[in-house]
mmCIF file of C-alpha atoms in Angstrom:
data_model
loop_
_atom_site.group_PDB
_atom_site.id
_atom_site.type_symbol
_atom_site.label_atom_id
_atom_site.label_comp_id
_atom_site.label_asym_id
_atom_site.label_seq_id
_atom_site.Cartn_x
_atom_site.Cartn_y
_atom_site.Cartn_z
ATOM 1 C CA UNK A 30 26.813 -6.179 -46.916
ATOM 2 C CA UNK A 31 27.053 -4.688 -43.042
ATOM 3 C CA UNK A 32 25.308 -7.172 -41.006
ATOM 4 C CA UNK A 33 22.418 -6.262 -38.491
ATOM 5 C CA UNK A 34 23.001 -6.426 -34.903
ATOM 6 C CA UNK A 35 20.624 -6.020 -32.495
ATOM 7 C CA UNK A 36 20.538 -3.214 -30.062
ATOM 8 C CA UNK A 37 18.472 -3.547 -27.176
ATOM 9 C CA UNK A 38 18.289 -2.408 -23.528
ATOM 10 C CA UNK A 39 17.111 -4.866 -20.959
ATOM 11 C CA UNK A 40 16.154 -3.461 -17.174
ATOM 12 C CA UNK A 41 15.885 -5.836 -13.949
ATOM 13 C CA UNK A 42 13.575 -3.958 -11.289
ATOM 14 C CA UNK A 43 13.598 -5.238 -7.881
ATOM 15 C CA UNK A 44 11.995 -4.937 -4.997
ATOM 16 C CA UNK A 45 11.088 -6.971 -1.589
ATOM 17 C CA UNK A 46 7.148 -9.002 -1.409
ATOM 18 C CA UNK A 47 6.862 -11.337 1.612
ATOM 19 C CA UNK A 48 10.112 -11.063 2.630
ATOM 20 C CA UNK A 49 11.447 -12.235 -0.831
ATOM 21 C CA UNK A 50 13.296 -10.887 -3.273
ATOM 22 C CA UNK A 51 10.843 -10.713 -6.577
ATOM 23 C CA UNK A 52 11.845 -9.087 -10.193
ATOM 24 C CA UNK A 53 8.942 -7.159 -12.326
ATOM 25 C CA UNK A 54 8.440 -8.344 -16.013
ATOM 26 C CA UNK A 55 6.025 -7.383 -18.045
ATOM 27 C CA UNK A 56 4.114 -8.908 -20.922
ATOM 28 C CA UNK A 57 5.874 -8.701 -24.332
ATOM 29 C CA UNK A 58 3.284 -7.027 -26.936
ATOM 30 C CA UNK A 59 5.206 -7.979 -29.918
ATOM 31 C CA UNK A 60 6.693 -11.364 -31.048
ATOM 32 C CA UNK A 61 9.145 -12.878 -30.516
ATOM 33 C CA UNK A 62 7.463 -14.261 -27.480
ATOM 34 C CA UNK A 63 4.715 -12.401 -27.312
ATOM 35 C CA UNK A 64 2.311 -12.651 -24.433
ATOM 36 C CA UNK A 65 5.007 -14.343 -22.289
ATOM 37 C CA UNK A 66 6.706 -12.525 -19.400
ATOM 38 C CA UNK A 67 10.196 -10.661 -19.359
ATOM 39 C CA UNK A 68 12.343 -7.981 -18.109
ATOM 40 C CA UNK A 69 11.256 -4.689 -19.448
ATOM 41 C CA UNK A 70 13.086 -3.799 -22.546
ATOM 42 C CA UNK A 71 13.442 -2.351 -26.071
ATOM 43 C CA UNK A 72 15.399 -0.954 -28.574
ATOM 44 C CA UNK A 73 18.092 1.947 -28.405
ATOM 45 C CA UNK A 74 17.003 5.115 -29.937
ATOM 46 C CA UNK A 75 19.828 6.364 -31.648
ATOM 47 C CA UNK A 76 18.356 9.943 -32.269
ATOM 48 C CA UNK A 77 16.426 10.229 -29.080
ATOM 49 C CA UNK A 78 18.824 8.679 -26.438
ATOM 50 C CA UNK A 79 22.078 10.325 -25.840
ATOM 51 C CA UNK A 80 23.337 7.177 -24.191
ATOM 52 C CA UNK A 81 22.482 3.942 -22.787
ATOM 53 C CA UNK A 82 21.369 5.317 -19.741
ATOM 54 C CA UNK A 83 18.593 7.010 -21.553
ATOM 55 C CA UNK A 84 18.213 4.624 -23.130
ATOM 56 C CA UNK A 85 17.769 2.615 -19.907
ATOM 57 C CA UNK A 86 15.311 5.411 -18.293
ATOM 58 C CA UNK A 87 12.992 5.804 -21.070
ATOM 59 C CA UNK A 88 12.357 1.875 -21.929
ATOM 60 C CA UNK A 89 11.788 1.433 -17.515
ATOM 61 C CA UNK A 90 9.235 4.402 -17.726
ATOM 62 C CA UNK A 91 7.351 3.432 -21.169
ATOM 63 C CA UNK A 92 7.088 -0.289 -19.897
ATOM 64 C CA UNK A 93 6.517 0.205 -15.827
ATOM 65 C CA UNK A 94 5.929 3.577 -15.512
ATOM 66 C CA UNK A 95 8.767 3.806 -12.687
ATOM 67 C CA UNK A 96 12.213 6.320 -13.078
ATOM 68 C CA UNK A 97 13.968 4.699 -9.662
ATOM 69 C CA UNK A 98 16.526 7.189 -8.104
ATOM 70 C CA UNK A 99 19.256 4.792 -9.056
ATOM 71 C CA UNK A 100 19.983 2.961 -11.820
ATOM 72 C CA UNK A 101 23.485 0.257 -12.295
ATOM 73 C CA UNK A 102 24.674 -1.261 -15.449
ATOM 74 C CA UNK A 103 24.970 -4.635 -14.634
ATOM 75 C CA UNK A 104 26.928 -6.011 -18.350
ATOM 76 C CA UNK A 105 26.217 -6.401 -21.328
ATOM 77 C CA UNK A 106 24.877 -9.381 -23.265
ATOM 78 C CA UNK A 107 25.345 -10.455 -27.101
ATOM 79 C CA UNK A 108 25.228 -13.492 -29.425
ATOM 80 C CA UNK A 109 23.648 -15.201 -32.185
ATOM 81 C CA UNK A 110 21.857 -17.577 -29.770
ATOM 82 C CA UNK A 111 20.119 -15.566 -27.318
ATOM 83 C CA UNK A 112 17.195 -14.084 -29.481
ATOM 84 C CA UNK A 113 15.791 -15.512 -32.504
ATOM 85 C CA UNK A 114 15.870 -12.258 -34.831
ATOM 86 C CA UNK A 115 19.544 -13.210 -34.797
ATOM 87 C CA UNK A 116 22.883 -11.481 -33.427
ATOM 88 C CA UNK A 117 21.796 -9.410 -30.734
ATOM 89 C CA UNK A 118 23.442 -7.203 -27.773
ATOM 90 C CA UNK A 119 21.650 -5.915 -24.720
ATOM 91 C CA UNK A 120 23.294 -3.250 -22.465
ATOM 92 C CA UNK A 121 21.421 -4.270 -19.410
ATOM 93 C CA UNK A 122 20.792 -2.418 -16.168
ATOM 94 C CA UNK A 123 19.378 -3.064 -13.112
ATOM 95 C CA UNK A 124 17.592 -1.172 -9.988
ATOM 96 C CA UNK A 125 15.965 -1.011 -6.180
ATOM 97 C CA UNK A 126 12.948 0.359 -5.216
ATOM 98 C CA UNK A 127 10.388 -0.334 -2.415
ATOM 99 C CA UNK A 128 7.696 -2.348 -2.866
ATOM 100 C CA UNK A 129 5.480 1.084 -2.279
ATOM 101 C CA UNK A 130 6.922 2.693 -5.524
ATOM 102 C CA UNK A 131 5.962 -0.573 -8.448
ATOM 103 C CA UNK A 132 2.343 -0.503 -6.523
ATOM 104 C CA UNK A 133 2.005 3.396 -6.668
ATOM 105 C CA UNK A 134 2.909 2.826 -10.795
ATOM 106 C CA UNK A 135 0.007 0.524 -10.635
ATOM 107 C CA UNK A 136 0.716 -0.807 -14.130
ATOM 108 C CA UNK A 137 -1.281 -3.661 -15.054
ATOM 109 C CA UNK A 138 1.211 -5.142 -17.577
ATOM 110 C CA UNK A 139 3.462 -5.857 -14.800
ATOM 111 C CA UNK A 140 3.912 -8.903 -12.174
ATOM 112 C CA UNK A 141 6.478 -9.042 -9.823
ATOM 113 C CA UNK A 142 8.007 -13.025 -9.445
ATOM 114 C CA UNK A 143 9.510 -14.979 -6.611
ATOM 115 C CA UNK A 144 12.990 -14.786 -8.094
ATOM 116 C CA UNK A 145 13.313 -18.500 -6.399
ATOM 117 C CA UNK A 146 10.171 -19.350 -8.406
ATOM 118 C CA UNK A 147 11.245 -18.383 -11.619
ATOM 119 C CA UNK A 148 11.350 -20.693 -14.653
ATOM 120 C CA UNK A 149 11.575 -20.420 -18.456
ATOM 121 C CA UNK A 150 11.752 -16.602 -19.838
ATOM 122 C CA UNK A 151 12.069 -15.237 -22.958
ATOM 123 C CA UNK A 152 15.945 -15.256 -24.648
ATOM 124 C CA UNK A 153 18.387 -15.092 -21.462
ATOM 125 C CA UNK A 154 16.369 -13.144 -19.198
ATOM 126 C CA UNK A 155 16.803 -15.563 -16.429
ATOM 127 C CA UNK A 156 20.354 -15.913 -16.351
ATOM 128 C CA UNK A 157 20.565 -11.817 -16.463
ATOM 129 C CA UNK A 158 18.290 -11.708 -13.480
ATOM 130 C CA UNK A 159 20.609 -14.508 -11.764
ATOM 131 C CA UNK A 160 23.553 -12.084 -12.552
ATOM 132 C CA UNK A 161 21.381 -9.589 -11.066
ATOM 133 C CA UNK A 162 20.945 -11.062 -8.072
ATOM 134 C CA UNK A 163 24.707 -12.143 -7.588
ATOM 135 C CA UNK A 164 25.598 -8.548 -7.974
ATOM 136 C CA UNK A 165 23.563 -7.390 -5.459
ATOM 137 C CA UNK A 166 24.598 -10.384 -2.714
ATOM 138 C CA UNK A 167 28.292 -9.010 -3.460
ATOM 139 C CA UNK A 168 27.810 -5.333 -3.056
ATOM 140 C CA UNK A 169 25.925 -5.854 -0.260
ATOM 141 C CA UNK A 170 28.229 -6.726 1.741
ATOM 142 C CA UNK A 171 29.849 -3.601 1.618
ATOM 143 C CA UNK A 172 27.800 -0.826 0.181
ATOM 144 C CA UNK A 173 24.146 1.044 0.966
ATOM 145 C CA UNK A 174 22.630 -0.015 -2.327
ATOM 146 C CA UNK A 175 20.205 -2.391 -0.254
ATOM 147 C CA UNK A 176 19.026 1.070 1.608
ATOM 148 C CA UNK A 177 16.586 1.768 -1.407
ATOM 149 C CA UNK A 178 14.605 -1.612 -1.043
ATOM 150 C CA UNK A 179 13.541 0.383 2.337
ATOM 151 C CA UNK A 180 11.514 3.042 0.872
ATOM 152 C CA UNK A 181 11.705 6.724 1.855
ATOM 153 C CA UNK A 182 11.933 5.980 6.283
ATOM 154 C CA UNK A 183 12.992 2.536 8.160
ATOM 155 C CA UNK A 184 13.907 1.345 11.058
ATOM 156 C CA UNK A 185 17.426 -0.981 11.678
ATOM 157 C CA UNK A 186 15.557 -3.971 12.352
ATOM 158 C CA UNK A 187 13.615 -3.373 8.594
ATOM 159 C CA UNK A 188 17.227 -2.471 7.496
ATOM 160 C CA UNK A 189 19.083 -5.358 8.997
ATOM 161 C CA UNK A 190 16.409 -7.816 7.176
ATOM 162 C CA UNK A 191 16.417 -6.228 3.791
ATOM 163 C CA UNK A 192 20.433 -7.028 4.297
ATOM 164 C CA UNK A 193 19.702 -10.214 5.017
ATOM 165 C CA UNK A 194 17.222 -11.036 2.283
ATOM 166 C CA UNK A 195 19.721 -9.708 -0.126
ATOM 167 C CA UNK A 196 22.198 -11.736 1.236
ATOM 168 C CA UNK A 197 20.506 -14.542 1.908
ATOM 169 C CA UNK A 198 22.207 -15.214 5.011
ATOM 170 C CA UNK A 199 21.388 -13.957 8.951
ATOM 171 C CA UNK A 200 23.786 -10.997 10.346
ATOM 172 C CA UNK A 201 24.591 -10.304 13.857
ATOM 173 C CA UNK A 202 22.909 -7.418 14.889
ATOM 174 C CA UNK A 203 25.707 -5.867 16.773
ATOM 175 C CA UNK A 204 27.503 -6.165 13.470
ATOM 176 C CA UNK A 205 25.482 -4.947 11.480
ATOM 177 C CA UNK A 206 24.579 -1.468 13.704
ATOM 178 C CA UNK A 207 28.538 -0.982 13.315
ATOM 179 C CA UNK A 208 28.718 -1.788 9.718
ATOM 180 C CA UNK A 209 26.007 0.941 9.115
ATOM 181 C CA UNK A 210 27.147 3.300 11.651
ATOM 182 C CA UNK A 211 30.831 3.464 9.670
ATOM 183 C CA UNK A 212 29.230 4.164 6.047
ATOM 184 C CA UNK A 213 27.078 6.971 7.617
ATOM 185 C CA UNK A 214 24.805 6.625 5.099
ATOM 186 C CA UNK A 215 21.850 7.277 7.597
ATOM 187 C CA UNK A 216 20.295 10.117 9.841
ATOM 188 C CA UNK A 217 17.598 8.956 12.843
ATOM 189 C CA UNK A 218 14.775 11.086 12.080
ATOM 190 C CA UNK A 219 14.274 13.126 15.613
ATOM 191 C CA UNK A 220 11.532 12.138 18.107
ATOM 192 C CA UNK A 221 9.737 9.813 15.292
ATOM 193 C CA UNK A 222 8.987 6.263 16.702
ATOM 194 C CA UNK A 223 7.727 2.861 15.140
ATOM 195 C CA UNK A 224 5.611 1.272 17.511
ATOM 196 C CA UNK A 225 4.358 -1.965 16.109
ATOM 197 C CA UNK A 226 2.554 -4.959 18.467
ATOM 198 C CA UNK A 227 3.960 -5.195 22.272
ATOM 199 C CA UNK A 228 8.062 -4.677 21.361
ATOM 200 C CA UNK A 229 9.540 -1.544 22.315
ATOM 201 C CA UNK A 230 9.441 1.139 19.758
ATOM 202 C CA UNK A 231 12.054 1.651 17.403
ATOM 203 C CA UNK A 232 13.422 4.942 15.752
ATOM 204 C CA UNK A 233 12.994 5.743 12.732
ATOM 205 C CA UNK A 234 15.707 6.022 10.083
ATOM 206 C CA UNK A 235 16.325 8.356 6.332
ATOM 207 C CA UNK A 236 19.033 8.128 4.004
ATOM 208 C CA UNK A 237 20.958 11.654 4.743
ATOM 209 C CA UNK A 238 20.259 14.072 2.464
ATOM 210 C CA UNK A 239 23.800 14.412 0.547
ATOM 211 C CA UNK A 240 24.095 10.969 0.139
ATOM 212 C CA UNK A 241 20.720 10.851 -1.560
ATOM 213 C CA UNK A 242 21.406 13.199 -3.724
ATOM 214 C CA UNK A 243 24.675 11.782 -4.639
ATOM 215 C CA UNK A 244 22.621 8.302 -5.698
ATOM 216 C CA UNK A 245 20.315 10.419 -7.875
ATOM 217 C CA UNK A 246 22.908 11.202 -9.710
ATOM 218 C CA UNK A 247 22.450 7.450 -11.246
ATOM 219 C CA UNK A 248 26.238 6.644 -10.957
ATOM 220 C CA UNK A 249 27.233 3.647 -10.809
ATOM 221 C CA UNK A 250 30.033 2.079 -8.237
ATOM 222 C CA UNK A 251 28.727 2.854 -5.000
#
């Protein structure tokens, strides 16, 4: 008798509240667990997705109502243990977005948590998210991914303190300007101006448009 795996797809959406990161779950309609809170997921559909990237796009926009412009496969995830139903594997994937973009999906099934104030989830969902979040501290110290926690304009100082909340650490801000300046992953967008309280104004920032379109192509390894 073939035995019955599991095949699921499991999606960790982040974004920046309060200067925190937080992760959006969503309430599970179906048992096991249901009611509780957890990463948006379901099941592969073998005659509707080509892959697990469609996978991974259709279960985001069914449960959030979001289709980010860049979506990573984190890993994937698989035992006996780690949902009652029995042996299970989750291909799971994980995105950025502003703040502006979960709010505009204004979908009432989903909360966005504190990742520090996290506690019990459903199966493993908490150590995925902790892998999550480890990725993320690693690549950025090195790559733009951080760039799409800063919605569609910035400025460096918004920049330099997504970095840091991903990192959880301060950067030097001379440092940082270079860093940024040799991935020219950013255009100043000409003669616009923050001007917030009594500081002096700051320009205003946009990914350039190549590499934008280069991250909608949902590749992974940038």
């Amino acid at each position: 008798m073939t035995p019955t795996i599991i095949q699921t797809i499991d999606v960790v959406l982040l974004t920046i509240k309060n200067d925190k990161l937080h992760v959006a779950l969503v309430k599970r309609e179906t048992p096991p667990f249901q009611g509780y809170d957890a990463l948006p997921g379901g099941y592969v559909h073998e005659q509707e997705d080509n892959d697990c990237l469609d996978s991974a796009l259709r279960v985001l926009k069914n449960k959030t109502g979001i289709r980010p412009p860049y979506l990573e496969q984190l890993e994937t995830f698989s035992g006996k243990f780690r949902d009652p139903r029995g042996w299970s594997v989750s291909v799971v994937y994980f995105a950025l977005v502003s703040l502006n973009v979960i709010e505009a999906a204004n979908n009432p099934q989903v909360s966005l948590v504190d990742i520090d104030d996290l506690k019990d989830l459903p199966f493993d969902h908490l150590n995925i998210i902790k892998t999550t979040v480890n990725r993320i501290r690693n690549k950025a110290q090195y790559s733009s991914l951080p760039c799409f926690l800063a919605g569609e304009t910035f400025t460096l100082p918004t920049l330099q303190k997504i970095y840091e909340i991903c990192l959880g650490d301060t950067l030097n801000k001379v440092s940082f300007r270079r860093k940024i300046a040799e991935m020219d992953v950013i255009e100043e967008i000409a003669g616009a101006l923050s001007r917030q309280g009594a500081s002096r104004p700051a320009k205003i920032y946009k990914l350039k448009p190549y590499y934008l379109e280069k991250l909608k192509t949902l590749e992974s390894g940038l």
